[in-house]
mmCIF file of C-alpha atoms and ligand atoms in Angstrom:
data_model
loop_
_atom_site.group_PDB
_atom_site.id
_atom_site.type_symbol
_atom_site.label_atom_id
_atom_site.label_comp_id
_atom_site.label_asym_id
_atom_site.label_seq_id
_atom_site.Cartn_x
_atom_site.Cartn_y
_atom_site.Cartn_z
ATOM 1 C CA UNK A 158 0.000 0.000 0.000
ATOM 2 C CA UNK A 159 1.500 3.386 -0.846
ATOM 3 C CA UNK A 160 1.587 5.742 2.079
ATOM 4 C CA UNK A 161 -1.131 9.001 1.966
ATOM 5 C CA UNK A 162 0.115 10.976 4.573
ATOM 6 C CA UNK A 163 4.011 12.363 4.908
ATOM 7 C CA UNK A 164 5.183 13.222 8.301
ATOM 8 C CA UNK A 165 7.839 14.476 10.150
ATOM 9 C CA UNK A 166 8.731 12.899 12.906
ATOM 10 C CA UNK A 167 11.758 13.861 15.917
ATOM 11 C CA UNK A 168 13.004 10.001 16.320
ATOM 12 C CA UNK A 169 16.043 7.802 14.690
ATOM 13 C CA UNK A 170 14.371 6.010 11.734
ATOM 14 C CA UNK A 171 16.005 2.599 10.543
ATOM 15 C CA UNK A 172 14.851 -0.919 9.637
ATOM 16 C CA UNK A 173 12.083 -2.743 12.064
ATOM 17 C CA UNK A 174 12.858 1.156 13.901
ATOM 18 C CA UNK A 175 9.456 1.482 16.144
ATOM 19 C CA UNK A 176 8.066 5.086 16.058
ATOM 20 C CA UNK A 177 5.730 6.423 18.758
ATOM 21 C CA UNK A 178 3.847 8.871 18.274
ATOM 22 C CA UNK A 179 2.327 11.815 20.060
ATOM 23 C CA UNK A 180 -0.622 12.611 20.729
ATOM 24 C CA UNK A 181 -1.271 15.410 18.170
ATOM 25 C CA UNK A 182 0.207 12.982 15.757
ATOM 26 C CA UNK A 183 -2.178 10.170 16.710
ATOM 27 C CA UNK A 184 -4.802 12.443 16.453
ATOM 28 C CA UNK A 185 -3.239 13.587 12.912
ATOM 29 C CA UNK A 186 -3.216 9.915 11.782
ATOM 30 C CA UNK A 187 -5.913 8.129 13.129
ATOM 31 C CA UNK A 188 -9.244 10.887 13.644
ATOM 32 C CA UNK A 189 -8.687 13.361 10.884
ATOM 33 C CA UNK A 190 -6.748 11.092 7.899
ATOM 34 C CA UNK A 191 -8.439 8.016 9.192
ATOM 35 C CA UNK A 192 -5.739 5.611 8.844
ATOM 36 C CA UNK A 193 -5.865 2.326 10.543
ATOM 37 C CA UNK A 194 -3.461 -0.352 11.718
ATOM 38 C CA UNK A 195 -1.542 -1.832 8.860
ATOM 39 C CA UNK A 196 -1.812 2.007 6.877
ATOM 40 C CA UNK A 197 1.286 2.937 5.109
ATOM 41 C CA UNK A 198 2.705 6.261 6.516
ATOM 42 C CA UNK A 199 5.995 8.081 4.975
ATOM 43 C CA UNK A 200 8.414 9.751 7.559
ATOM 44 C CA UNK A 201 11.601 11.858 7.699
ATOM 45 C CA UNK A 202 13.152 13.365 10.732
ATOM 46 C CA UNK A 203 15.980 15.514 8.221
ATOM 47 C CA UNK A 204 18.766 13.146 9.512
ATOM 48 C CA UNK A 205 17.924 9.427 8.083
ATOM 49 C CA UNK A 206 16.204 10.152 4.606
ATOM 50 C CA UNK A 207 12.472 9.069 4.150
ATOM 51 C CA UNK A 208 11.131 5.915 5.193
ATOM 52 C CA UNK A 209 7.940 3.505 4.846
ATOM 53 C CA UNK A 210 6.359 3.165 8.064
ATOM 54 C CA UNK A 211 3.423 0.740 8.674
ATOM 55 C CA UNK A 212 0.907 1.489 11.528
ATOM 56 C CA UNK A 213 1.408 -1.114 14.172
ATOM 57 C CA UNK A 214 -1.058 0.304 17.231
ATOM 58 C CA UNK A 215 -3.616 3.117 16.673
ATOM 59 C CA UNK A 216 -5.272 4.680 20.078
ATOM 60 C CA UNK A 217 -6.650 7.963 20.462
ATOM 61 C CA UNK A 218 -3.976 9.301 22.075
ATOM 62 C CA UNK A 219 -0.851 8.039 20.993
ATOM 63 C CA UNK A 220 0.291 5.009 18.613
ATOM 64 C CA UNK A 221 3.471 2.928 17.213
ATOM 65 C CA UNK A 222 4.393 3.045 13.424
ATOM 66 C CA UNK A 223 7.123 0.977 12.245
ATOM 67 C CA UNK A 224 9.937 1.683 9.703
ATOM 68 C CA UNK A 225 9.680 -1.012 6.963
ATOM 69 C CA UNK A 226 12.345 0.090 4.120
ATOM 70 C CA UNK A 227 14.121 3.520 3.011
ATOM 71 C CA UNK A 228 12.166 5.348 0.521
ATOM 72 C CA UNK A 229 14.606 8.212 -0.292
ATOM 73 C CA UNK A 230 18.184 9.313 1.029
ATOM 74 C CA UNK A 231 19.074 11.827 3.021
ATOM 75 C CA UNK A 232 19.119 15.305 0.082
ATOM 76 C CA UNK A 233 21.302 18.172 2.143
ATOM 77 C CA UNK A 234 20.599 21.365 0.132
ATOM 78 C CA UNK A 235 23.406 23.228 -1.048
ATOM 79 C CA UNK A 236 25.093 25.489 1.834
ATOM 80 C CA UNK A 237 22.913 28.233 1.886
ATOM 81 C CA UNK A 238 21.028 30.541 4.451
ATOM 82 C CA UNK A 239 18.640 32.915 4.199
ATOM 83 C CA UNK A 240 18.554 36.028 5.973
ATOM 84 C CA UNK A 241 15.832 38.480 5.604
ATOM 85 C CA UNK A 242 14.008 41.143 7.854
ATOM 86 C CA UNK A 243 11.159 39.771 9.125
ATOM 87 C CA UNK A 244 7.544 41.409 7.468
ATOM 88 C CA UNK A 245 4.055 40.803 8.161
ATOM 89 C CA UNK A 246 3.545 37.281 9.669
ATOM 90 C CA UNK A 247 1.495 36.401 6.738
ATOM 91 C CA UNK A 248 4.266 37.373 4.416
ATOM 92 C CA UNK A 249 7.468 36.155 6.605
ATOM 93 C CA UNK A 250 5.590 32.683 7.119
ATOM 94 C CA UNK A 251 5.391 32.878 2.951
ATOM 95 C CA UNK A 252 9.153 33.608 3.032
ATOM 96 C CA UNK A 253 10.313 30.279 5.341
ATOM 97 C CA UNK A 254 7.995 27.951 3.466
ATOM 98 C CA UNK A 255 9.521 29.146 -0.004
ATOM 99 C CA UNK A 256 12.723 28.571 1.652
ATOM 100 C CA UNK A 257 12.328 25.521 2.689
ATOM 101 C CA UNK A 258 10.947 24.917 -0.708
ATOM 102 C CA UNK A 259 13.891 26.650 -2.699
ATOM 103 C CA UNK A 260 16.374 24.543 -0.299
ATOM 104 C CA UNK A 261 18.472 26.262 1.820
ATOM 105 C CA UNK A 262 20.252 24.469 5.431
ATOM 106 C CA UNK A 263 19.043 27.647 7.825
ATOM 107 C CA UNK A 264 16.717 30.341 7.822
ATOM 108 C CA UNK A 265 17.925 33.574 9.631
ATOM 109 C CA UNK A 266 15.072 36.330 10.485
ATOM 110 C CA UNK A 267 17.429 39.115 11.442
ATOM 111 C CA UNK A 268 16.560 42.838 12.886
ATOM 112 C CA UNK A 269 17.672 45.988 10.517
ATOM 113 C CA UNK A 270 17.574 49.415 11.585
ATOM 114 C CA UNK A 271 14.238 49.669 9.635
ATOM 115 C CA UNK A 272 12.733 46.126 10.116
ATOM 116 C CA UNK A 273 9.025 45.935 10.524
ATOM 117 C CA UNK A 274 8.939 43.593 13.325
ATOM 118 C CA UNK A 275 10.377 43.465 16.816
ATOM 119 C CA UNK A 276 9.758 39.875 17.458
ATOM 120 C CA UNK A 277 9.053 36.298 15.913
ATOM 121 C CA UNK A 278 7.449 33.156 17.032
ATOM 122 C CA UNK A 279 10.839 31.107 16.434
ATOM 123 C CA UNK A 280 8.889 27.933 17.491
ATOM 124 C CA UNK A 281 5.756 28.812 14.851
ATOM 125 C CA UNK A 282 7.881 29.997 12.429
ATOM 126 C CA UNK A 283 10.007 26.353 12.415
ATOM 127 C CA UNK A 284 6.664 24.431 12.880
ATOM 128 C CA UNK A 285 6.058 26.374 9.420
ATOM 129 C CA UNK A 286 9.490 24.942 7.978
ATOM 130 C CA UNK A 287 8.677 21.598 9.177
ATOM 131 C CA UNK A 288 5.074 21.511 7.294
ATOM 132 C CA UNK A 289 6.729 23.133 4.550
ATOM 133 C CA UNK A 290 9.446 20.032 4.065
ATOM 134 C CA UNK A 291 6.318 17.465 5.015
ATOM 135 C CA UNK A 292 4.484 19.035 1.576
ATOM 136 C CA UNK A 293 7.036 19.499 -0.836
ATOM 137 C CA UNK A 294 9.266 16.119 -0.496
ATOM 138 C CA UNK A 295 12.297 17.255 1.383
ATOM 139 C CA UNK A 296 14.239 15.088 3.776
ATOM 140 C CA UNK A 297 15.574 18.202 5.358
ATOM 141 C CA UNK A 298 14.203 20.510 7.703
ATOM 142 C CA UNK A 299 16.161 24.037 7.991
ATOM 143 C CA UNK A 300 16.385 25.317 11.083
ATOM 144 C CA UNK A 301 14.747 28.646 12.056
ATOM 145 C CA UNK A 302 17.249 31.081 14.597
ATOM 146 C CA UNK A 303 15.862 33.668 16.435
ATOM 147 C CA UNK A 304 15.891 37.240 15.628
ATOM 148 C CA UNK A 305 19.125 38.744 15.661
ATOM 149 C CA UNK A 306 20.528 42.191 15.152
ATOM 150 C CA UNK A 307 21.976 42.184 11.754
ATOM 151 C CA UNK A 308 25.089 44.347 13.287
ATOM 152 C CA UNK A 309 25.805 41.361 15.802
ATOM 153 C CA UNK A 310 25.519 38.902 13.123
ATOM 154 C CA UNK A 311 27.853 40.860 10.557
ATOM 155 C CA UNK A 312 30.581 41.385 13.498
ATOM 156 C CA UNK A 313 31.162 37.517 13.907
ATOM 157 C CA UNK A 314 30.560 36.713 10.090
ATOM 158 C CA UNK A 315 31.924 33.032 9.652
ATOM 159 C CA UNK A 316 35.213 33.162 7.326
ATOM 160 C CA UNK A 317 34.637 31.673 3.849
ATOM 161 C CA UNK A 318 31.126 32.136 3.766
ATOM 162 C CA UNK A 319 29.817 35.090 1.214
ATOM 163 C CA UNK A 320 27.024 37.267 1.641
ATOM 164 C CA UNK A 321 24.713 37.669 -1.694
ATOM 165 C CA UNK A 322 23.353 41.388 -0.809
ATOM 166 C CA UNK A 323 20.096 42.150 -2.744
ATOM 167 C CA UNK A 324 20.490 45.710 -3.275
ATOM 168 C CA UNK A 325 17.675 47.334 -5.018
ATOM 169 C CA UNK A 326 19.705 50.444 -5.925
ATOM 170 C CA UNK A 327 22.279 48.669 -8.259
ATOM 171 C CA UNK A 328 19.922 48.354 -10.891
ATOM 172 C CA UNK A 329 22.191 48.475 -14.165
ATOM 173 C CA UNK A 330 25.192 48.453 -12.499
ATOM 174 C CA UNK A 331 25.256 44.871 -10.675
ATOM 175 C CA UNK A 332 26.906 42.200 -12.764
ATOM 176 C CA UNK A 333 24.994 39.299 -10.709
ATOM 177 C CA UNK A 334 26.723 36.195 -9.942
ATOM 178 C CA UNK A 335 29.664 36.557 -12.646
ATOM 179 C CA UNK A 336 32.815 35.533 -10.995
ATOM 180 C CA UNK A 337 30.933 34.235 -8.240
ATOM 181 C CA UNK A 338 32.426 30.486 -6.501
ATOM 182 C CA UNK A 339 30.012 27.776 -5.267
ATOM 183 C CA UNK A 340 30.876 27.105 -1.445
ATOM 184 C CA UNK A 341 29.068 28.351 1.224
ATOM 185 C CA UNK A 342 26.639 31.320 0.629
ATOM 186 C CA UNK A 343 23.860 33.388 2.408
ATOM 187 C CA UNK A 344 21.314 35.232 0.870
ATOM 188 C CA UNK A 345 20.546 39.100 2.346
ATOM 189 C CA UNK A 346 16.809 40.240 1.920
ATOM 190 C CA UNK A 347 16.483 43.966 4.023
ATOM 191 C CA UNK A 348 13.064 44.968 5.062
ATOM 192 C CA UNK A 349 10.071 47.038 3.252
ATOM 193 C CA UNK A 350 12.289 50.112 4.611
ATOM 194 C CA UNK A 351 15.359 49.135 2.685
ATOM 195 C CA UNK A 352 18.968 49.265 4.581
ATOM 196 C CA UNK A 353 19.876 52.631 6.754
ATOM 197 C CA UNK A 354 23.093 54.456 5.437
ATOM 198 C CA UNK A 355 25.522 53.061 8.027
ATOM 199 C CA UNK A 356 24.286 49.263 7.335
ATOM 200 C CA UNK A 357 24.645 49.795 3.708
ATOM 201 C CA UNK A 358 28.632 51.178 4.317
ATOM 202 C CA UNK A 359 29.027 48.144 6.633
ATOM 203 C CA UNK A 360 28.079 45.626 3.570
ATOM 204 C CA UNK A 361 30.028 47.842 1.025
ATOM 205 C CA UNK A 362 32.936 47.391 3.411
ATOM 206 C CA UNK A 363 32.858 43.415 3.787
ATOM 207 C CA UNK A 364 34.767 41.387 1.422
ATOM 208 C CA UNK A 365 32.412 38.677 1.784
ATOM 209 C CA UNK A 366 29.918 40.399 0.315
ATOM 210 C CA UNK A 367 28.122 40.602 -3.393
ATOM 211 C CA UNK A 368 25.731 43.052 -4.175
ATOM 212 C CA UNK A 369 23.410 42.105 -6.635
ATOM 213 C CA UNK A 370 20.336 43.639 -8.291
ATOM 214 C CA UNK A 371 17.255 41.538 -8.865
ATOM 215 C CA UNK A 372 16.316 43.850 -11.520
ATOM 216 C CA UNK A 373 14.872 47.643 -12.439
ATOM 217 C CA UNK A 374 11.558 46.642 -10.084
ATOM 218 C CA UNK A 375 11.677 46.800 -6.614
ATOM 219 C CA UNK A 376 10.210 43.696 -5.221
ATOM 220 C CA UNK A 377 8.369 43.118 -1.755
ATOM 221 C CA UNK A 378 10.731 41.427 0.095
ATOM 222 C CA UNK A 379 8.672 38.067 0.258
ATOM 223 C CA UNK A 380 9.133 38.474 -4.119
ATOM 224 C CA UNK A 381 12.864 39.704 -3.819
ATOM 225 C CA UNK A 382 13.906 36.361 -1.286
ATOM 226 C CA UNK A 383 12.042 33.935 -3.548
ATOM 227 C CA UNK A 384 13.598 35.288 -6.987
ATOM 228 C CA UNK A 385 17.120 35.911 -5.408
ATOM 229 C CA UNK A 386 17.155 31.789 -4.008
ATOM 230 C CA UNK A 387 16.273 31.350 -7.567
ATOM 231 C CA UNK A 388 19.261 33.216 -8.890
ATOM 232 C CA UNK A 389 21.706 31.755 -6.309
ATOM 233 C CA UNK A 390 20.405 28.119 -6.898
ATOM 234 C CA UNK A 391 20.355 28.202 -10.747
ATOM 235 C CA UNK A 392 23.546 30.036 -11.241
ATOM 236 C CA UNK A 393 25.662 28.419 -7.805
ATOM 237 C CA UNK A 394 23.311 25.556 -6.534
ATOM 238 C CA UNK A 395 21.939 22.153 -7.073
ATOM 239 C CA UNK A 396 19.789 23.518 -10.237
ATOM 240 C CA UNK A 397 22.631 22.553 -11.958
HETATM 241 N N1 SAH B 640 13.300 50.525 0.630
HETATM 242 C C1 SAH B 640 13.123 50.133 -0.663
HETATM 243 C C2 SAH B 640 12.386 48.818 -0.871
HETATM 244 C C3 SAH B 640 12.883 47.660 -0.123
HETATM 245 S S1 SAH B 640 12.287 46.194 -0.807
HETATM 246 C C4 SAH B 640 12.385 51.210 -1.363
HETATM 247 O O1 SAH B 640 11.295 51.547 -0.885
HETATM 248 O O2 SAH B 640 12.881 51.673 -2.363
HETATM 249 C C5 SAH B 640 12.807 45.004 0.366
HETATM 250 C C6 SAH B 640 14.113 44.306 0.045
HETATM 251 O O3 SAH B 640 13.983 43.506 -1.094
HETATM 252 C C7 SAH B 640 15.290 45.202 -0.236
HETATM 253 O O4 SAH B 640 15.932 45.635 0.937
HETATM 254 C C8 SAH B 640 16.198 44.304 -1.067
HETATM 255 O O5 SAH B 640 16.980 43.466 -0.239
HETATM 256 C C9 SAH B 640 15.203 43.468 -1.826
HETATM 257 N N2 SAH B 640 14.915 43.989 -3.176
HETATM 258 C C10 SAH B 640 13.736 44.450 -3.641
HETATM 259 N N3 SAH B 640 13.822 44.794 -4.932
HETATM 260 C C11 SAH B 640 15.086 44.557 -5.318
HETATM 261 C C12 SAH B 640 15.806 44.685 -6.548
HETATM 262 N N4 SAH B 640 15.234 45.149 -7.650
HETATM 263 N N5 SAH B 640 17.115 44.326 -6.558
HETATM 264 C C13 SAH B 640 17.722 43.861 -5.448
HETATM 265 N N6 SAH B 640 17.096 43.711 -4.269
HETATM 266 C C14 SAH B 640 15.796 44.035 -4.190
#
């Protein structure tokens, strides 16, 4: 029987493995997809690939699944983080799912002079990233961090990793990824108020960084993080 449902689970997943569930999951499973013991049920925990899991005890509030055979490896997505200025929710929940969709290994919501928003749910955001990965296929689940101040961030910048700064004023002049090296990357998306003076001379300063345009239109940020993980994944990624 082919599994229905795809689920992410927090447990080591191997042959005869034995899965319990919780009791939102059980609930999940067993009252609103109706599955029953012997169902077929796909899981990945973003460590052991996917797996085939059969149901082995349904109750109402808790259960067992367990692993009968590997249905996918483990796919890592290419090196990659995200880190954008956190908007409406409705938009910055659009932004993690499409990253999680676009592949990228973390997700960094990080607080600009002008950023919209003060605060995040870190734990609703992830819970996003984690349905996200359950709907489109992935074996990976990116982690979300919690806000941080994109001065703090820049100050310990990792060596070796670049910075692919979506400048909206370098329209024309940007010569977008020419030149650019695969390795590790992470993508810069500033908020509806666009970078303040002294965070823009920071970024020109930094070797690390490319600035890039993503064209003569200035996109919402939710637009400019999808179509920049697009550029990045085409031109340095696993597009090709
Ligand atoms: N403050 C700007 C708009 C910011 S748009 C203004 O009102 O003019 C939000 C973010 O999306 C920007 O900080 C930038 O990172 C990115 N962005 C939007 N359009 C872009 C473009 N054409 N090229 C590069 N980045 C863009």
């Amino acid at each position: 029987m082919e599994a229905k449902v795809r689920l992410y689970v927090d447990q080591p997943l191997g042959q005869g493995q034995a899965v319990a569930l919780s009791g939102d999951q059980a609930h999940y499973l067993f009252a609103v997809m109706r599955l029953g013991k012997g169902a077929a049920v796909s899981l990945f925990n973003g460590r052991d690939g996917e797996w085939r899991a059969e149901v082995a005890e349904a109750g109402k509030r808790g259960g067992v699944l367990v692993c009968d055979g590997q249905t996918k490896a483990l796919l890592m997505p290419p090196d990659l983080w995200l880190m954008f200025a956190p908007i409406k929710k409705a938009r910055t929940d659009f932004i993690v799912e499409k990253a999680v969709e676009m592949g990228v290994r973390r997700i960094l919501p990080v607080q600009t002079r002008h950023t919209n928003s003060e605060r995040i749910r870190q734990d609703r955001l992830q819970a996003h990233a984690v349905e996200a990965a359950e709907q489109c296929g992935g074996t990976y689940v990116p982690d979300v961090a919690d806000l941080v101040h994109l001065d703090r961030l820049l100050a310990a910048w990792p060596d070796g990793r670049r910075i692919l700064w979506c400048d909206e004023s370098l329209v024309g002049v940007s010569e977008g990824l020419a030149g650019a090296e695969r390795g590790p990357w992470a993508i810069l998306i500033g908020p509806e108020g666009g970078f303040s003076e002294a965070e823009k001379a920071k970024l020109r300063g930094m070797p690390a960084v490319l600035p890039v345009s993503l064209g003569p239109r200035i996109l919402r940020a939710d637009t400019a993080a999808v179509a920049a993980l697009a550029l990045w994944q085409a031109g340095l990624g696993d597009w090709t």
